Amino acid sequence: MREYTKLYIDGAWREPEQGTVLELTDPATGEVSGRVALGGEADVNRAVAAARRAFVSYSRTSREERIALLERIADEYERRADDMVEAVTAELGCPRALSRGMHFAAGLIQFRAAAEVLKTFEFVSQRGATQVRKEPIGVAALITPWNFPALQPAGKTASALAAGCTVVLKPAQLAPYSSIVLAEIMEAAGVPAGVFNLVNGRGSVIGNALSSHPDVDVVSFTGSADAALQVSTAAAKTSKRVATELGGKSPQVILPDADLNVAVDTALTWLMGNTGQICSAPSRTLVPRERLEEFLEVLVPRVESLKIGDPREDGTHMGPLISAEQWQTVQHYIQEGLDAGATLVTGGPGKPDGLDSGHFVKPTVFTRVTNDMTIAQEEIFGPVMSVITYDSVEEAVGIANDTRYGLAGYVTGTDLDAARDVASRIQAGYVIINDAEFDWTAPWGGYKESGNGREWGPDGMNEYLETKVVLGS
Ligand code: NAD
């Protein structure tokens, strides 16, 4: 049983001045897994004041000092691997192997990558007598979602600290454990007081107080469009910068010459992985009409052999969804698909046999989906595949782009020139061809309603920098 009664503010663990205690349950069992103190507006004020004070000296640290700090954080992060893995599994219900191989690994890489980026980042450029300088913007509020509870706080924090900003992190209230471990890592790594602060709490309270705070200079927000609108509205009063990373309804274009095993690997990793709770999930699967049967012959046995169950048991591929509410949402969409006339190939409503206590769902595949159906247009955030057939590549590209989102795209095809051509026509921020290895340092972000920000690597650092021109230097 985890018991976290304090917030991390100004270099120390402190009782909230104002707040409540939230009881969290294990998504796999429904049993209480811990209690977490949630702060209030007074705690945000304390944290922002601490970050503002710390900014005076931290913003003037040298590149070398910040590189050394990020490396110390990364070393400590690595030392706390088991704690991070257990935290993610407890809050998200993610199978341990995935908590380690994906969540922990992606969190760690952000600190190592930020140190590397910092080594060569150009803060000053000279154009004749004109000097253009990139300077840390100030206090950064980092608001993160629950589905990548280690990566999201790590990516934002690493970029902000590399840039010379101080931060106040507000993680999702459903998944606060890994952020608490992160704060412990910061403390152990010797991050100066006030440079990193953690205030757990509700979005409507803590998120709103941060977004509207006059002493916060930038908000980096990842989450839903509804909350992003509220953040942007609250931030507008003080004209602060708001970077948003939102949802998606990403296409996977399986080209006529595709290796269907590669196509299915992509779907299992990115759509069924993390129990479908992936913003960039390829949840619209575009298959050439003449290869549909063949595709299903490869896909369905592999989906049906996924081992669903206890995330702490070796060999489990798929854990539960995070909450009862998320379970209801996914059920609602499965019913929507049935009502709209899509054909259910495997999965469907309800819980898998013998898994009644946690928020488990059946990995589900629909065919005969048309792109105007709700299940093809709205983000489900669960392991639900909508297969849409097409007759020409031209038509496939049209369907791929017929969405208000533009976070990611996937292209599977043997002729790489043809695959690259399709990739160049997909309106999305991140396109993966075949089984290309993921690059955690390439700019991450979306087109259209998937947000306006770019995270990670040099682009991620830019979100925390202001531009100053000095003439006559
Ligand atoms: P959410 O919008 O409910 O919450 C995200 C964060 O915002 C939480 O910390 C929450 O407490 C806070 N929040 C909520 N209301 C707020 C308000 N009024 N003011 C300030 N903060 C507020 O989203 P979620 O359910 O946690 O996450 C799922 C969503 O996140 C999905 O749409 C998913 O696609 C998206 N997501 C996007 C990316 C990306 O990189 N683009 C990555 C992960 C998740």
Coordinates of C-alpha atoms and ligand atoms in Angstrom, one line a residue:
M1 CA 0.0 0.0 0.0
R2 CA 1.5 3.3 -1.1
E3 CA 1.0 6.3 1.2
Y4 CA 2.1 9.7 -0.2
T5 CA 1.0 12.5 2.1
K6 CA 3.3 15.2 0.7
L7 CA 4.1 17.4 -2.3
Y8 CA 7.6 18.2 -3.4
I9 CA 8.0 22.0 -3.3
D10 CA 11.1 24.1 -3.0
G11 CA 13.5 21.2 -2.5
A12 CA 11.5 19.4 0.3
W13 CA 8.5 17.2 0.8
R14 CA 5.8 19.3 2.4
E15 CA 2.2 18.8 3.6
P16 CA -0.3 20.4 1.3
E17 CA -1.5 23.7 2.7
Q18 CA -4.9 23.1 1.1
G19 CA -6.1 19.9 -0.3
T20 CA -7.5 16.4 0.0
V21 CA -6.4 12.8 -0.2
L22 CA -7.2 10.6 -3.2
E23 CA -7.5 6.8 -2.9
L24 CA -6.3 5.0 -5.9
T25 CA -7.2 1.4 -7.0
D26 CA -5.2 -1.1 -8.8
P27 CA -6.6 -1.4 -12.4
A28 CA -6.0 -5.1 -12.5
T29 CA -7.7 -6.0 -9.2
G30 CA -9.9 -3.1 -8.1
E31 CA -8.1 -3.2 -4.7
V32 CA -6.9 0.0 -3.1
S33 CA -3.2 0.5 -4.1
G34 CA -2.5 3.8 -2.4
R35 CA -3.4 7.2 -1.1
V36 CA -2.0 10.4 -2.6
A37 CA -2.2 13.9 -1.2
L38 CA -3.7 16.4 -3.7
G39 CA -2.8 20.0 -3.4
G40 CA -4.8 23.2 -3.8
E41 CA -4.3 26.7 -5.2
A42 CA -2.2 27.7 -2.2
D43 CA 0.2 24.9 -3.0
V44 CA 0.5 26.0 -6.6
N45 CA 1.3 29.5 -5.4
R46 CA 4.1 28.1 -3.2
A47 CA 5.5 26.0 -6.0
V48 CA 5.4 28.7 -8.6
A49 CA 7.0 31.2 -6.1
A50 CA 9.8 28.6 -5.4
A51 CA 10.3 28.0 -9.2
R52 CA 10.4 31.8 -9.8
R53 CA 13.1 32.3 -7.1
A54 CA 15.1 29.4 -8.3
F55 CA 14.9 30.6 -11.9
V56 CA 17.2 33.6 -11.1
S57 CA 20.2 31.4 -10.5
Y58 CA 19.3 28.3 -12.5
S59 CA 18.7 30.2 -15.7
R60 CA 22.3 31.5 -15.5
T61 CA 23.9 28.1 -15.0
S62 CA 26.3 27.1 -17.7
R63 CA 25.7 24.5 -20.4
E64 CA 28.2 22.2 -18.7
E65 CA 26.5 22.5 -15.3
R66 CA 23.1 21.6 -16.9
I67 CA 24.6 18.6 -18.8
A68 CA 26.1 17.3 -15.6
L69 CA 22.8 17.8 -13.8
L70 CA 20.9 15.9 -16.5
E71 CA 23.4 13.1 -16.4
R72 CA 23.1 12.8 -12.6
I73 CA 19.3 12.6 -13.0
A74 CA 19.7 9.9 -15.7
D75 CA 22.0 7.9 -13.5
E76 CA 19.6 8.1 -10.6
Y77 CA 16.7 7.3 -12.9
E78 CA 18.5 4.2 -14.0
R79 CA 19.2 3.2 -10.4
R80 CA 15.5 3.5 -9.6
A81 CA 14.4 1.3 -12.5
D82 CA 12.6 -1.3 -10.4
D83 CA 10.7 1.4 -8.5
M84 CA 9.6 3.2 -11.7
V85 CA 8.5 -0.1 -13.3
E86 CA 6.4 -1.0 -10.2
A87 CA 4.9 2.5 -10.1
V88 CA 3.8 2.4 -13.7
T89 CA 2.4 -1.2 -13.3
A90 CA 0.5 -0.2 -10.1
E91 CA -1.0 3.0 -11.5
L92 CA -1.7 2.0 -15.2
G93 CA -2.0 -1.8 -14.9
C94 CA 0.6 -2.2 -17.6
P95 CA 2.4 -5.6 -17.9
R96 CA 5.8 -5.4 -16.1
A97 CA 7.7 -6.1 -19.3
L98 CA 6.2 -3.2 -21.0
S99 CA 6.5 -1.0 -18.0
R100 CA 10.2 -1.7 -18.2
G101 CA 10.8 -2.0 -21.9
M102 CA 8.7 1.0 -22.9
H103 CA 7.7 3.3 -20.1
F104 CA 10.8 3.2 -18.0
A105 CA 13.1 3.0 -21.0
A106 CA 11.4 6.0 -22.7
G107 CA 11.5 8.1 -19.5
L108 CA 15.2 7.4 -19.0
I109 CA 16.2 8.1 -22.6
Q110 CA 14.7 11.6 -22.3
F111 CA 17.2 12.7 -19.7
R112 CA 20.2 11.1 -21.6
A113 CA 19.0 12.6 -24.9
A114 CA 18.5 16.1 -23.4
A115 CA 22.1 16.0 -22.1
E116 CA 23.3 15.1 -25.6
V117 CA 21.2 17.8 -27.3
L118 CA 22.6 20.4 -24.9
K119 CA 26.2 19.6 -25.9
T120 CA 25.7 21.1 -29.4
F121 CA 22.6 23.3 -29.1
E122 CA 23.1 26.7 -30.6
F123 CA 22.0 29.3 -28.0
V124 CA 23.7 32.2 -29.7
S125 CA 24.0 33.0 -33.4
Q126 CA 25.7 35.9 -35.0
R127 CA 24.3 37.6 -38.1
G128 CA 26.8 40.4 -38.8
A129 CA 26.6 42.8 -35.9
T130 CA 23.2 41.3 -34.9
Q131 CA 23.3 38.6 -32.2
V132 CA 20.3 36.3 -31.8
R133 CA 20.1 34.6 -28.4
K134 CA 17.9 31.8 -27.2
E135 CA 17.2 32.3 -23.5
P136 CA 15.2 30.3 -21.0
I137 CA 11.6 31.5 -21.0
G138 CA 11.0 31.2 -17.2
V139 CA 8.8 29.0 -15.1
A140 CA 7.3 26.1 -17.0
A141 CA 4.1 24.4 -15.9
L142 CA 4.0 20.8 -17.1
I143 CA 0.6 19.1 -17.3
T144 CA 0.6 15.5 -18.2
P145 CA -1.9 12.6 -19.0
W146 CA -2.1 9.2 -17.4
N147 CA -1.3 6.9 -20.4
F148 CA 2.4 7.5 -20.5
P149 CA 3.0 8.4 -16.9
A150 CA 6.8 8.0 -16.9
L151 CA 7.6 9.3 -20.3
Q152 CA 5.5 12.4 -20.4
P153 CA 6.8 14.0 -17.2
A154 CA 10.3 13.0 -18.1
G155 CA 10.3 14.4 -21.6
K156 CA 8.9 17.7 -20.6
T157 CA 11.1 18.0 -17.5
A158 CA 14.3 17.1 -19.3
S159 CA 13.7 19.6 -22.1
A160 CA 12.8 22.4 -19.7
L161 CA 15.8 21.8 -17.4
A162 CA 18.1 21.6 -20.4
A163 CA 16.8 25.0 -21.6
G164 CA 17.4 26.5 -18.2
C165 CA 13.8 26.8 -17.0
T166 CA 12.4 25.8 -13.6
V167 CA 9.3 23.6 -13.5
V168 CA 6.1 22.8 -11.7
L169 CA 4.8 19.4 -12.7
K170 CA 1.2 18.4 -12.4
P171 CA 0.7 14.8 -13.4
A172 CA -2.6 13.1 -14.1
Q173 CA -4.4 12.4 -10.8
L174 CA -5.1 8.8 -12.0
A175 CA -1.4 8.0 -12.4
P176 CA 0.7 10.0 -9.9
Y177 CA 3.0 7.3 -8.6
S178 CA 5.7 7.5 -11.2
S179 CA 5.9 11.2 -10.9
I180 CA 6.4 10.9 -7.2
V181 CA 9.3 8.5 -7.9
L182 CA 10.6 11.1 -10.4
A183 CA 10.5 13.8 -7.7
E184 CA 12.5 11.4 -5.4
I185 CA 15.0 11.0 -8.3
M186 CA 15.3 14.8 -8.6
E187 CA 16.0 15.1 -4.9
A188 CA 18.6 12.4 -4.9
A189 CA 20.3 13.8 -8.0
G190 CA 20.8 17.1 -6.2
V191 CA 18.5 19.3 -8.4
P192 CA 18.6 22.7 -6.6
A193 CA 15.6 23.7 -4.5
G194 CA 12.8 25.1 -6.5
V195 CA 14.1 24.0 -9.9
F196 CA 11.7 21.0 -9.9
N197 CA 8.4 21.0 -8.0
L198 CA 5.6 18.5 -8.0
V199 CA 2.0 19.4 -7.2
N200 CA -0.4 16.5 -7.5
G201 CA -4.1 17.4 -7.9
R202 CA -7.1 17.8 -10.1
G203 CA -6.9 19.4 -13.5
S204 CA -9.7 21.8 -12.7
V205 CA -7.9 23.0 -9.6
I206 CA -4.1 22.6 -10.0
G207 CA -4.1 22.7 -13.8
N208 CA -6.2 25.8 -13.9
A209 CA -4.2 27.6 -11.2
L210 CA -1.0 26.9 -13.1
S211 CA -2.4 27.9 -16.5
S212 CA -3.8 31.2 -15.3
H213 CA -0.8 32.0 -13.0
P214 CA 0.9 35.3 -13.9
D215 CA 4.3 33.9 -12.8
V216 CA 4.1 30.9 -15.1
D217 CA 5.6 31.7 -18.5
V218 CA 4.9 28.6 -20.5
V219 CA 2.4 25.7 -20.2
S220 CA 3.3 22.4 -21.8
F221 CA 0.1 20.4 -21.9
T222 CA -0.5 16.9 -23.1
G223 CA -4.0 15.4 -22.9
S224 CA -7.5 15.9 -24.3
A225 CA -8.8 18.6 -26.5
D226 CA -11.4 19.7 -23.9
A227 CA -8.8 20.3 -21.2
A228 CA -6.5 22.0 -23.8
L229 CA -9.2 24.5 -24.6
Q230 CA -9.5 25.3 -20.9
V231 CA -5.8 25.6 -20.4
S232 CA -5.5 27.9 -23.5
T233 CA -8.4 30.0 -22.3
A234 CA -7.0 30.4 -18.8
A235 CA -3.5 31.1 -20.2
A236 CA -4.7 33.7 -22.7
K237 CA -5.1 36.4 -20.0
T238 CA -1.4 36.6 -19.4
S239 CA -0.5 35.9 -23.1
K240 CA 1.6 32.9 -22.0
R241 CA 2.9 30.4 -24.5
V242 CA 0.9 27.1 -24.5
A243 CA 2.2 24.0 -26.3
T244 CA -0.4 21.3 -26.8
E245 CA 0.0 17.6 -27.5
L246 CA -3.5 16.1 -28.0
G247 CA -5.3 13.0 -29.3
G248 CA -5.3 11.2 -32.6
K249 CA -7.1 8.9 -34.9
S250 CA -4.1 7.8 -36.9
P251 CA -4.2 5.8 -40.1
Q252 CA -2.2 2.7 -40.9
V253 CA -2.0 2.5 -44.7
I254 CA -1.3 -1.1 -45.7
L255 CA -0.1 -0.8 -49.3
P256 CA -1.0 -3.5 -51.9
D257 CA 2.5 -5.0 -51.9
A258 CA 2.8 -5.0 -48.0
D259 CA 4.3 -7.8 -46.0
L260 CA 1.2 -8.6 -43.9
N261 CA 3.3 -9.9 -41.0
V262 CA 5.0 -6.5 -40.7
A263 CA 1.5 -4.8 -41.0
V264 CA 0.2 -7.0 -38.1
D265 CA 3.3 -6.3 -36.0
T266 CA 2.7 -2.6 -36.3
A267 CA -0.9 -3.0 -35.3
L268 CA -0.1 -5.2 -32.3
T269 CA 2.7 -2.9 -31.1
W270 CA 1.0 0.5 -31.6
L271 CA -2.7 -0.2 -31.4
M272 CA -3.0 -3.2 -29.1
G273 CA 0.1 -2.3 -27.0
N274 CA -0.6 -0.4 -23.7
T275 CA -4.1 -1.8 -24.0
G276 CA -4.7 0.6 -26.8
Q277 CA -4.1 3.7 -24.6
I278 CA -1.7 5.3 -27.0
C279 CA -2.3 8.7 -28.5
S280 CA -0.7 7.8 -31.7
A281 CA -2.4 4.4 -32.1
P282 CA -3.1 3.3 -35.7
S283 CA -6.8 2.9 -35.0
R284 CA -7.9 3.1 -38.6
T285 CA -6.4 0.3 -40.6
L286 CA -6.6 0.8 -44.4
V287 CA -6.4 -2.5 -46.2
P288 CA -6.5 -3.1 -50.0
R289 CA -9.9 -4.7 -50.7
E290 CA -8.3 -7.6 -52.5
R291 CA -6.1 -8.5 -49.5
L292 CA -8.7 -8.2 -46.7
E293 CA -9.2 -12.0 -46.2
E294 CA -5.4 -12.6 -46.3
F295 CA -4.9 -9.8 -43.8
L296 CA -7.5 -11.2 -41.4
E297 CA -5.9 -14.7 -41.6
V298 CA -2.6 -13.2 -40.3
L299 CA -4.2 -10.8 -37.9
V300 CA -6.9 -12.6 -36.1
P301 CA -5.0 -15.6 -34.7
R302 CA -2.4 -13.2 -33.4
V303 CA -4.9 -11.0 -31.7
E304 CA -6.7 -14.0 -30.2
S305 CA -3.5 -15.4 -28.8
L306 CA -2.6 -12.3 -26.9
K307 CA -2.4 -13.2 -23.2
I308 CA -4.6 -10.9 -21.2
G309 CA -4.5 -10.7 -17.5
D310 CA -2.3 -10.1 -14.4
P311 CA 0.3 -7.5 -15.3
R312 CA 2.6 -8.9 -12.8
E313 CA 2.7 -12.3 -14.3
D314 CA 5.4 -13.2 -16.8
G315 CA 4.2 -13.5 -20.4
T316 CA 1.2 -11.2 -20.0
H317 CA 0.8 -9.1 -23.2
M318 CA -2.2 -7.0 -22.2
G319 CA -3.2 -5.6 -18.9
P320 CA -6.5 -3.9 -18.0
L321 CA -7.5 -0.4 -19.0
I322 CA -6.7 2.2 -16.3
S323 CA -10.1 2.8 -14.9
A324 CA -13.8 1.8 -14.8
E325 CA -14.6 5.1 -16.6
Q326 CA -12.1 4.2 -19.4
W327 CA -13.6 0.7 -19.6
Q328 CA -17.1 2.2 -20.0
T329 CA -15.8 4.5 -22.8
V330 CA -14.3 1.6 -24.7
Q331 CA -17.5 -0.4 -24.3
H332 CA -19.5 2.5 -25.6
Y333 CA -17.4 2.6 -28.7
I334 CA -17.6 -1.1 -29.3
Q335 CA -21.4 -0.8 -29.1
E336 CA -21.3 2.2 -31.5
G337 CA -19.4 0.0 -34.0
L338 CA -22.0 -2.8 -33.7
D339 CA -24.9 -0.3 -34.0
A340 CA -23.4 1.3 -37.1
G341 CA -23.3 -2.0 -38.8
A342 CA -19.5 -2.7 -38.7
T343 CA -18.7 -6.5 -38.7
L344 CA -17.2 -7.8 -35.5
V345 CA -14.4 -10.2 -36.3
T346 CA -13.1 -10.9 -32.9
G347 CA -13.4 -9.4 -29.4
G348 CA -16.6 -7.4 -28.6
P349 CA -18.4 -6.1 -25.6
G350 CA -17.7 -7.3 -22.0
K351 CA -14.7 -8.7 -20.2
P352 CA -12.6 -11.6 -21.3
D353 CA -13.6 -14.9 -19.6
G354 CA -12.4 -15.2 -16.0
L355 CA -11.2 -11.6 -15.7
D356 CA -14.1 -10.0 -13.8
S357 CA -12.3 -8.0 -11.1
G358 CA -10.1 -5.6 -13.2
H359 CA -10.9 -3.2 -16.0
F360 CA -10.0 -5.8 -18.7
V361 CA -11.3 -5.6 -22.3
K362 CA -11.3 -7.9 -25.3
P363 CA -9.0 -6.8 -28.1
T364 CA -11.5 -6.1 -30.8
V365 CA -11.4 -6.0 -34.6
F366 CA -14.1 -4.5 -36.8
T367 CA -14.3 -4.8 -40.6
R368 CA -16.7 -3.2 -43.0
V369 CA -16.0 0.1 -41.3
T370 CA -16.6 3.3 -43.3
N371 CA -14.6 6.4 -42.5
D372 CA -17.7 8.4 -41.5
M373 CA -18.6 6.0 -38.6
T374 CA -18.0 7.2 -35.1
I375 CA -15.5 4.5 -34.5
A376 CA -13.4 5.8 -37.4
Q377 CA -13.6 9.4 -36.4
E378 CA -13.4 9.5 -32.6
E379 CA -10.4 8.5 -30.4
I380 CA -11.4 5.3 -28.6
F381 CA -8.2 4.9 -26.5
G382 CA -8.6 1.1 -26.2
P383 CA -7.5 -2.0 -28.3
V384 CA -10.2 -1.6 -31.0
M385 CA -9.2 -1.8 -34.6
S386 CA -11.4 -0.4 -37.4
V387 CA -10.5 -1.9 -40.7
I388 CA -11.5 0.2 -43.8
T389 CA -10.9 -1.3 -47.3
Y390 CA -9.8 0.8 -50.2
D391 CA -9.6 0.3 -54.0
S392 CA -6.7 2.6 -54.9
V393 CA -3.8 4.2 -53.1
E394 CA -5.2 7.6 -54.1
E395 CA -8.4 6.7 -52.2
A396 CA -6.4 5.4 -49.2
V397 CA -4.5 8.7 -48.9
G398 CA -7.8 10.5 -49.0
I399 CA -9.3 8.4 -46.3
A400 CA -6.1 8.7 -44.2
N401 CA -6.4 12.4 -44.2
D402 CA -10.1 12.6 -43.7
T403 CA -9.9 13.2 -40.0
R404 CA -9.7 16.3 -37.7
Y405 CA -6.6 14.8 -36.2
G406 CA -3.0 14.6 -37.4
L407 CA -0.8 13.1 -34.8
A408 CA 0.7 10.0 -36.5
G409 CA 0.6 7.8 -39.6
Y410 CA 1.9 4.3 -40.5
V411 CA 2.7 3.1 -43.9
T412 CA 3.4 -0.6 -44.6
G413 CA 4.7 -1.5 -48.0
T414 CA 7.6 -3.4 -49.7
D415 CA 8.4 -0.8 -52.4
L416 CA 10.0 1.9 -50.2
D417 CA 9.8 4.7 -52.7
A418 CA 6.0 4.1 -52.9
A419 CA 5.8 3.9 -49.1
R420 CA 7.7 7.2 -48.7
D421 CA 5.5 8.9 -51.3
V422 CA 2.4 7.9 -49.3
A423 CA 4.2 9.0 -46.0
S424 CA 4.9 12.4 -47.6
R425 CA 1.2 12.8 -48.3
I426 CA -0.2 12.0 -44.9
Q427 CA -1.0 15.1 -42.9
A428 CA 0.5 14.1 -39.6
G429 CA 3.5 14.9 -37.4
Y430 CA 5.1 11.5 -37.2
V431 CA 4.9 8.8 -39.8
I432 CA 6.4 5.4 -39.4
I433 CA 7.2 3.2 -42.4
N434 CA 7.1 -0.6 -41.8
D435 CA 9.0 -1.6 -38.7
A436 CA 11.3 1.5 -38.5
E437 CA 12.8 1.9 -35.0
F438 CA 11.1 4.6 -33.0
D439 CA 13.2 7.7 -32.4
W440 CA 12.6 9.2 -29.0
T441 CA 14.6 12.3 -29.8
A442 CA 12.9 13.3 -33.1
P443 CA 10.3 16.1 -32.7
W444 CA 7.0 14.7 -31.5
G445 CA 3.7 16.5 -32.1
G446 CA 0.7 16.7 -34.3
Y447 CA -0.9 18.5 -37.2
K448 CA -4.5 19.8 -37.1
E449 CA -6.4 19.2 -33.9
S450 CA -3.7 16.9 -32.5
G451 CA -2.0 20.0 -31.1
N452 CA 0.5 22.7 -31.8
G453 CA 3.6 21.7 -29.9
R454 CA 6.8 19.7 -30.7
E455 CA 8.5 17.8 -27.9
W456 CA 11.8 16.0 -27.4
G457 CA 15.2 16.7 -28.8
P458 CA 16.2 20.2 -29.9
D459 CA 12.6 21.0 -31.0
G460 CA 11.4 20.1 -27.5
M461 CA 14.0 22.5 -26.0
N462 CA 12.8 25.3 -28.2
E463 CA 9.4 25.3 -26.5
Y464 CA 11.1 26.5 -23.3
L465 CA 13.2 29.2 -25.0
E466 CA 12.6 32.9 -25.8
T467 CA 14.4 34.7 -28.6
K468 CA 16.3 37.9 -27.8
V469 CA 18.2 40.1 -30.3
V470 CA 21.2 42.1 -29.2
L471 CA 22.4 44.7 -31.6
G472 CA 25.9 46.1 -31.5
S473 CA 27.6 43.1 -29.9
Ligands
NAD1 P1 -7.1 14.9 -19.8 O1 -7.1 16.1 -20.7 O2 -8.2 14.5 -19.1 O3 -5.9 15.2 -18.7 C1 -4.6 15.6 -19.1 C2 -4.1 16.4 -18.0 O4 -4.8 17.7 -17.9 C3 -4.3 15.8 -16.6 O5 -3.1 16.1 -15.8 C4 -5.5 16.6 -16.1 O6 -5.6 16.6 -14.7 C5 -5.3 17.9 -16.6 N1 -6.5 18.8 -16.8 C6 -7.7 18.3 -16.9 N2 -8.6 19.4 -17.0 C7 -7.8 20.5 -16.9 C8 -8.0 21.9 -16.8 N3 -9.3 22.4 -16.9 N4 -7.0 22.8 -16.7 C9 -5.7 22.3 -16.6 N5 -5.4 21.0 -16.6 C10 -6.5 20.1 -16.7 O7 -6.4 13.7 -20.7 P2 -6.1 12.2 -20.2 O8 -7.4 11.5 -20.2 O9 -5.2 12.2 -19.0 O10 -5.2 11.7 -21.4 C11 -5.7 11.2 -22.6 C12 -5.6 12.1 -23.7 O11 -4.3 12.5 -23.9 C13 -5.9 11.4 -25.0 O12 -6.7 12.2 -25.8 C14 -4.6 11.2 -25.6 O13 -4.6 11.0 -27.0 C15 -3.8 12.4 -25.2 N6 -2.4 12.1 -25.3 C16 -1.7 12.8 -26.2 C17 -0.3 12.6 -26.3 C18 0.5 13.3 -27.4 O14 1.7 13.2 -27.3 N7 -0.1 13.9 -28.3 C19 0.3 11.7 -25.5 C20 -0.4 11.0 -24.5 C21 -1.8 11.3 -24.4

